[in-house]
Amino acid sequence: MEDSAASKRSVTVADVAKAAQVSKATAARVLGGYGVVSNKIKDQVMAAAAALEYRPNELARSMSTGRSGIIGVVVGDIENAFFSLAVRGISDAARLAGYNVIIANSGEKLDAEKSAVDLLIGKRVDGLIVTPARCDGMDHLHHVRRAGVPLVLFDRSIPELGVDAVTGDDRDAAITATRYMVDQGHRHLAYISAMDDEDGGLIDTGRISNSAVRERVEGFVSVLKEAGLPNPLYSVRFGATDQQQTDAVIRRLLSEASPPTALLASDSLVGLRIFRSLQSLGLSIPSDVSMISFLDADWTSVTVPPITVIDQRVYDMGKLAGERLVARIERTPLAVERLRVGTSLVVRGSVAAPGR
C-alpha cells in the first residue's frame, strides 16, 4: 500500500480557490491579507483553507509582499539569564506586532556573530536585533545597513554605526554599586568579568571592545578614583570565562598582599561562579568577602546570604528593542537614539563592613 503521508501533496492556493468556488486571484488576496474582498467571500475562502488544512508558503509570501514576517535576533550567550529574559521581551513585542522570531547564539565570538547575521539575512528576515560581540568589529553590521535591513543593537552601543541601541545605564549602575561598597568601608575592591583577559593587564578602558563592560568598568574605576584609592585599573580582572578560570582569578586576587574585601561581578553567570569559588575556599559572605552581582537572577535570592544585585529590567529592555525594530520595519519616522533603561540596586545580605 502506498504511504499516504508520503503521497500527500501540499495544499495550494488553487486548491483553496476551487473549494471556495472563487478565482485563484481572489483566494490569493484573502490568504495574503491584501486587496479588497467582501466579508462573505473572505469567510468562504478562510473556511475552505481551514477544511483543507492549507499552510501558506512563507517564501512565496515574502517574494510577493516583500516581507517574511520574521525578525532575526543574535544574542551573546543564551545560557546567560540576561539574554534569556531579553529574548522573552523581544519575542513578546514581535508576536504582538505579528512577527515571528529566529534566535541565533554567537557565544560572544565575532566570527559566529558574522555567520549568524549572514544566515539570517539569507533567510530574508525583515529586521535584525544584534548584541555585538565587539564594538570595534562592525563591517558585517555596515553590510546589514547597506542591504536596507532595519537593525537595532541590544545591550551594547556603536554610535558610529548610526542605528538605534537599547541598553542599560551601565556606567551609572556600576557607580551606584561600587559607591555602596565603598560607603560600607571597603578600600580593596575588584571588578570581575568573563571577557577575554587583557595581555599584561588593563591599562586603558578605551581598549575594552564591549561597550557595556567598558562603561561598567569606567563607573567602577571612577568611584575608586573619587575615593582616592590607588591604581584602580589594577582592580579590574578579566578571564572568568568558566568555573575553573573563575577559581583561578579568585585565588590570584586573594593571594595578594592586600586582597579585595569586596567584589563586583559583571553578570549573573560570573556572580554565580564567584559565589561557588568563595564557598569552595571556605570563605563566608559577607564576613570574609562582600559581593554584588549585575542582574537579579533567580539564584541570587535563594543563596545564604541572598546576594545584593543591580536589577537591570532586562525584559523591558528586550521588549523595547523589539518595539523599536518593528517601528523601523514599518517605517515609522523616528530619530536614531540610544535608549537607556534604568537600573536599581537591590540591597540584600551580601555586603557588610570589612572584617565584620
Coordinates of C-alpha atoms in Angstrom, one line a residue:
M1 CA 0.0 0.0 0.0
E2 CA 1.3 3.5 -0.9
D3 CA 2.3 5.6 2.2
S4 CA -0.4 8.2 2.4
A5 CA 1.8 10.7 4.3
A6 CA 4.4 10.5 1.6
S7 CA 2.0 10.8 -1.2
K8 CA 0.0 13.7 0.2
R9 CA 1.0 16.9 -1.6
S10 CA 0.9 20.4 -0.2
V11 CA -2.4 22.3 -0.5
T12 CA -2.1 25.2 -2.9
V13 CA -4.0 28.5 -3.3
A14 CA -5.6 27.0 -6.4
D15 CA -7.0 24.1 -4.3
V16 CA -8.5 26.6 -1.8
A17 CA -9.9 28.7 -4.6
K18 CA -11.6 25.6 -6.2
A19 CA -13.1 24.6 -2.8
A20 CA -14.3 28.1 -2.1
Q21 CA -15.6 28.5 -5.7
V22 CA -13.7 31.7 -6.3
S23 CA -10.9 32.7 -8.6
K24 CA -7.3 32.0 -7.7
A25 CA -6.6 35.7 -7.6
T26 CA -9.4 36.3 -5.1
A27 CA -8.2 33.4 -2.9
A28 CA -4.7 34.8 -3.0
R29 CA -5.9 38.2 -1.9
V30 CA -7.7 36.7 1.1
L31 CA -4.9 34.4 2.1
G32 CA -2.3 37.1 1.6
G33 CA -4.2 39.8 3.5
Y34 CA -4.2 42.4 0.7
G35 CA -6.7 43.9 -1.6
V36 CA -10.4 44.4 -1.0
V37 CA -12.7 41.4 -0.7
S38 CA -16.2 41.2 0.7
N39 CA -16.7 39.6 4.2
K40 CA -18.8 36.8 2.6
I41 CA -16.1 35.8 0.1
K42 CA -13.4 36.2 2.8
D43 CA -15.4 33.8 5.1
Q44 CA -15.8 31.3 2.2
V45 CA -12.1 31.3 1.4
M46 CA -11.0 31.0 5.1
A47 CA -13.4 28.1 5.7
A48 CA -12.1 26.3 2.7
A49 CA -8.5 26.9 3.8
A50 CA -9.3 25.5 7.2
A51 CA -11.0 22.5 5.9
L52 CA -8.1 21.7 3.6
E53 CA -5.5 22.5 6.3
Y54 CA -3.9 25.0 4.0
R55 CA -0.5 26.3 5.1
P56 CA 1.0 29.4 3.4
N57 CA 4.2 29.2 1.5
E58 CA 6.3 31.7 3.5
L59 CA 8.9 32.1 0.8
A60 CA 6.3 32.8 -1.8
R61 CA 4.6 35.2 0.5
S62 CA 7.8 37.1 1.2
M63 CA 8.5 37.3 -2.6
S64 CA 5.1 38.8 -3.2
T65 CA 4.8 41.1 -0.3
G66 CA 8.5 42.0 0.2
R67 CA 8.3 40.8 3.9
S68 CA 8.9 37.5 5.6
G69 CA 7.2 38.3 8.9
I70 CA 10.3 37.2 10.7
I71 CA 12.7 39.1 12.9
G72 CA 16.3 37.8 13.5
V73 CA 17.9 38.0 16.9
V74 CA 21.6 37.4 17.6
V75 CA 22.5 37.3 21.3
G76 CA 25.8 36.9 23.1
D77 CA 25.1 33.9 25.3
I78 CA 21.7 32.2 25.5
E79 CA 22.9 30.4 28.7
N80 CA 23.0 33.7 30.5
A81 CA 19.8 34.6 32.2
F82 CA 20.2 38.1 30.9
F83 CA 19.8 37.1 27.3
S84 CA 17.0 34.6 28.1
L85 CA 14.9 37.4 29.7
A86 CA 15.8 39.7 26.8
V87 CA 14.6 37.2 24.2
R88 CA 11.3 36.8 26.0
G89 CA 10.7 40.5 25.9
I90 CA 11.7 40.7 22.2
S91 CA 9.5 37.8 21.3
D92 CA 6.5 39.2 23.1
A93 CA 6.8 42.5 21.3
A94 CA 7.3 40.8 18.0
R95 CA 4.3 38.5 18.4
L96 CA 2.0 41.4 19.3
A97 CA 3.1 43.0 16.1
G98 CA 2.5 39.9 14.0
Y99 CA 6.1 38.8 13.6
N100 CA 7.9 35.5 14.4
V101 CA 11.5 35.4 15.8
I102 CA 14.5 33.3 14.8
I103 CA 17.2 33.3 17.5
A104 CA 21.0 32.7 17.0
N105 CA 23.7 32.5 19.7
S106 CA 27.1 34.0 19.0
G107 CA 28.8 32.8 22.2
E108 CA 30.4 36.3 22.2
K109 CA 32.5 35.3 19.2
L110 CA 32.7 37.8 16.3
D111 CA 33.1 35.1 13.6
A112 CA 30.0 33.2 15.0
E113 CA 28.1 36.5 15.0
K114 CA 29.0 37.3 11.4
S115 CA 27.9 33.8 10.3
A116 CA 24.6 34.2 12.2
V117 CA 23.9 37.6 10.6
D118 CA 24.7 36.2 7.1
L119 CA 22.4 33.3 7.7
L120 CA 19.5 35.4 8.9
I121 CA 19.9 37.9 6.0
G122 CA 19.8 34.9 3.7
K123 CA 16.5 33.9 5.2
R124 CA 15.1 37.3 4.3
V125 CA 14.3 38.5 7.8
D126 CA 12.5 41.8 8.0
G127 CA 14.9 43.2 10.6
L128 CA 17.7 42.3 13.0
I129 CA 18.4 42.8 16.7
V130 CA 22.1 42.1 17.4
T131 CA 24.2 42.1 20.6
P132 CA 27.6 42.8 19.1
A133 CA 30.4 40.7 20.4
R134 CA 32.8 43.5 19.7
C135 CA 32.0 47.2 19.2
D136 CA 35.1 47.6 17.1
G137 CA 34.3 44.9 14.6
M138 CA 31.3 46.0 12.6
D139 CA 31.9 45.6 8.9
H140 CA 29.1 42.9 8.8
L141 CA 26.7 45.3 10.5
H142 CA 27.5 48.0 7.9
H143 CA 26.6 45.4 5.3
V144 CA 23.2 44.9 7.0
R145 CA 22.6 48.6 6.7
R146 CA 23.7 48.7 3.1
A147 CA 21.3 45.8 2.4
G148 CA 18.5 48.0 3.7
V149 CA 17.6 45.7 6.6
P150 CA 16.5 47.5 9.7
L151 CA 18.9 47.0 12.6
V152 CA 18.7 47.6 16.4
L153 CA 21.6 46.9 18.7
F154 CA 20.9 45.4 22.1
D155 CA 22.8 45.8 25.4
R156 CA 25.7 47.5 23.5
S157 CA 26.1 50.7 21.6
I158 CA 28.1 51.6 18.5
P159 CA 27.5 55.3 17.8
E160 CA 29.5 55.2 14.6
L161 CA 27.0 52.8 13.1
G162 CA 24.1 55.2 13.2
V163 CA 21.4 52.8 14.4
D164 CA 19.2 52.5 17.4
A165 CA 20.6 50.8 20.5
V166 CA 18.7 49.7 23.7
T167 CA 21.0 49.4 26.7
G168 CA 21.1 49.7 30.5
D169 CA 22.5 52.7 32.3
D170 CA 25.7 50.6 32.7
R171 CA 28.1 53.3 33.9
D172 CA 25.6 54.7 36.5
A173 CA 24.7 51.2 37.7
A174 CA 28.4 50.4 38.3
I175 CA 28.9 53.7 40.1
T176 CA 25.9 53.0 42.4
A177 CA 27.1 49.5 43.3
T178 CA 30.7 50.4 43.8
R179 CA 29.9 53.5 45.9
Y180 CA 27.7 51.4 48.1
M181 CA 30.6 49.1 48.9
V182 CA 33.0 52.0 49.4
D183 CA 30.4 53.6 51.8
Q184 CA 30.4 50.4 53.8
G185 CA 34.1 50.9 54.4
H186 CA 35.7 48.8 51.6
R187 CA 39.1 50.1 50.3
H188 CA 40.2 47.0 48.4
L189 CA 37.7 46.1 45.7
A190 CA 37.8 44.1 42.4
Y191 CA 35.6 44.1 39.3
I192 CA 35.5 40.6 37.7
S193 CA 34.3 40.0 34.1
A194 CA 34.2 37.0 31.7
M195 CA 35.8 39.0 28.9
D196 CA 39.0 37.6 27.5
D197 CA 41.9 38.5 29.6
E198 CA 43.9 41.6 28.6
D199 CA 47.5 40.8 27.9
G200 CA 49.6 42.5 30.6
G201 CA 46.5 43.8 32.5
L202 CA 44.2 46.6 31.7
I203 CA 46.0 50.0 31.1
D204 CA 43.2 51.9 29.2
T205 CA 39.4 51.4 29.4
G206 CA 39.2 52.5 25.8
R207 CA 40.7 49.2 24.8
I208 CA 37.7 47.3 26.0
S209 CA 35.8 46.2 22.9
N210 CA 32.5 45.5 24.7
S211 CA 30.7 48.9 25.3
A212 CA 28.6 47.5 28.2
V213 CA 31.7 46.2 30.0
R214 CA 33.7 49.3 29.2
E215 CA 31.1 51.6 30.7
R216 CA 30.7 49.4 33.8
V217 CA 34.5 49.4 34.3
E218 CA 34.6 53.2 33.8
G219 CA 31.9 53.6 36.5
F220 CA 33.8 51.2 38.9
V221 CA 37.1 53.0 38.3
S222 CA 35.6 56.4 38.7
V223 CA 34.4 55.7 42.2
L224 CA 37.8 54.2 43.2
K225 CA 39.5 57.4 41.9
E226 CA 36.9 59.5 43.7
A227 CA 37.7 57.7 47.0
G228 CA 41.4 58.3 46.4
L229 CA 42.2 54.6 46.1
P230 CA 45.5 53.8 44.3
N231 CA 45.8 52.2 40.8
P232 CA 42.1 51.5 40.2
L233 CA 42.7 49.8 36.8
Y234 CA 44.6 47.1 38.6
S235 CA 41.4 46.2 40.4
V236 CA 39.7 45.1 37.1
R237 CA 40.1 41.4 36.3
F238 CA 39.0 39.6 33.2
G239 CA 39.1 36.0 32.2
A240 CA 36.3 34.5 34.4
T241 CA 35.0 32.5 31.4
D242 CA 34.1 29.3 33.3
Q243 CA 34.2 27.9 36.8
Q244 CA 37.8 26.8 36.6
Q245 CA 39.0 30.1 35.3
T246 CA 37.0 32.0 37.8
D247 CA 38.5 29.9 40.6
A248 CA 41.9 30.9 39.3
V249 CA 41.0 34.6 39.2
I250 CA 39.7 34.5 42.8
R251 CA 42.7 32.6 44.1
R252 CA 45.1 35.1 42.5
L253 CA 43.2 38.0 44.0
L254 CA 43.1 36.5 47.5
S255 CA 46.8 35.7 47.4
E256 CA 47.8 39.3 47.0
A257 CA 49.3 41.3 49.8
S258 CA 46.1 43.4 50.1
P259 CA 43.4 41.1 48.9
P260 CA 40.0 42.6 48.0
T261 CA 37.3 42.6 50.6
A262 CA 34.5 43.3 48.1
L263 CA 33.8 42.0 44.6
L264 CA 31.6 43.3 41.8
A265 CA 30.5 40.6 39.3
S266 CA 29.9 41.8 35.7
D267 CA 26.9 39.5 35.2
S268 CA 24.9 36.8 36.9
L269 CA 26.9 33.9 35.5
V270 CA 30.2 35.4 36.7
G271 CA 28.4 36.2 40.0
L272 CA 27.4 32.5 40.5
R273 CA 30.9 31.3 39.7
I274 CA 32.4 33.8 42.2
F275 CA 29.9 32.6 44.8
R276 CA 30.9 29.0 44.2
S277 CA 34.6 29.9 44.3
L278 CA 34.3 31.6 47.7
Q279 CA 32.3 28.6 49.0
S280 CA 35.0 26.1 47.8
L281 CA 37.6 28.2 49.7
G282 CA 35.6 28.1 52.9
L283 CA 35.1 31.8 52.8
S284 CA 31.9 33.4 54.2
I285 CA 29.9 36.1 52.5
P286 CA 29.9 38.9 53.7
S287 CA 32.0 38.4 56.8
D288 CA 35.1 37.4 54.8
V289 CA 34.3 38.9 51.4
S290 CA 31.4 41.1 50.3
M291 CA 29.9 40.9 46.8
I292 CA 27.4 42.4 44.4
S293 CA 26.3 41.0 41.0
F294 CA 24.7 42.5 38.0
L295 CA 21.2 41.1 37.2
D296 CA 18.6 39.9 39.7
A297 CA 18.8 36.3 38.5
D298 CA 16.8 33.6 40.3
W299 CA 19.8 32.2 42.2
T300 CA 20.7 35.5 43.8
S301 CA 17.6 35.5 46.1
V302 CA 17.9 31.9 47.4
T303 CA 21.5 31.7 48.4
V304 CA 22.7 32.2 52.0
P305 CA 23.0 35.0 52.3
P306 CA 20.9 36.4 49.4
I307 CA 23.0 38.5 47.0
T308 CA 22.8 42.2 46.6
V309 CA 22.2 42.9 42.9
I310 CA 21.8 45.5 40.3
D311 CA 18.3 44.9 38.9
Q312 CA 18.5 45.6 35.1
R313 CA 14.9 45.3 34.0
V314 CA 16.0 43.1 31.1
Y315 CA 12.6 42.0 29.9
D316 CA 11.7 45.7 29.5
M317 CA 14.9 46.2 27.5
G318 CA 14.1 43.3 25.2
K319 CA 10.5 44.5 24.7
L320 CA 11.7 48.0 23.9
A321 CA 14.2 46.6 21.4
G322 CA 11.5 44.6 19.7
E323 CA 9.1 47.5 19.5
R324 CA 11.8 49.8 18.1
L325 CA 12.7 47.3 15.4
V326 CA 9.1 46.8 14.4
A327 CA 8.8 50.6 14.2
R328 CA 11.8 50.7 11.9
I329 CA 10.4 47.8 9.7
E330 CA 7.1 49.7 9.4
R331 CA 9.0 52.9 8.5
T332 CA 7.7 54.9 11.5
P333 CA 9.6 58.2 11.4
L334 CA 11.9 58.3 14.4
A335 CA 15.3 59.9 15.2
V336 CA 18.1 57.4 15.8
E337 CA 18.5 57.0 19.5
R338 CA 20.3 55.2 22.3
L339 CA 17.5 54.2 24.6
R340 CA 18.7 53.5 28.2
V341 CA 16.6 51.5 30.6
G342 CA 17.2 52.4 34.2
T343 CA 18.6 50.1 36.9
S344 CA 18.3 49.9 40.7
L345 CA 20.3 48.5 43.5
V346 CA 18.5 45.7 45.4
V347 CA 20.2 45.5 48.8
R348 CA 20.2 42.1 50.4
G349 CA 22.7 40.4 52.7
S350 CA 26.0 40.0 50.8
V351 CA 27.6 43.3 51.7
A352 CA 28.9 44.3 55.1
A353 CA 31.8 46.4 56.5
P354 CA 35.2 44.7 56.0
G355 CA 36.4 42.5 58.8
R356 CA 32.9 42.2 60.4

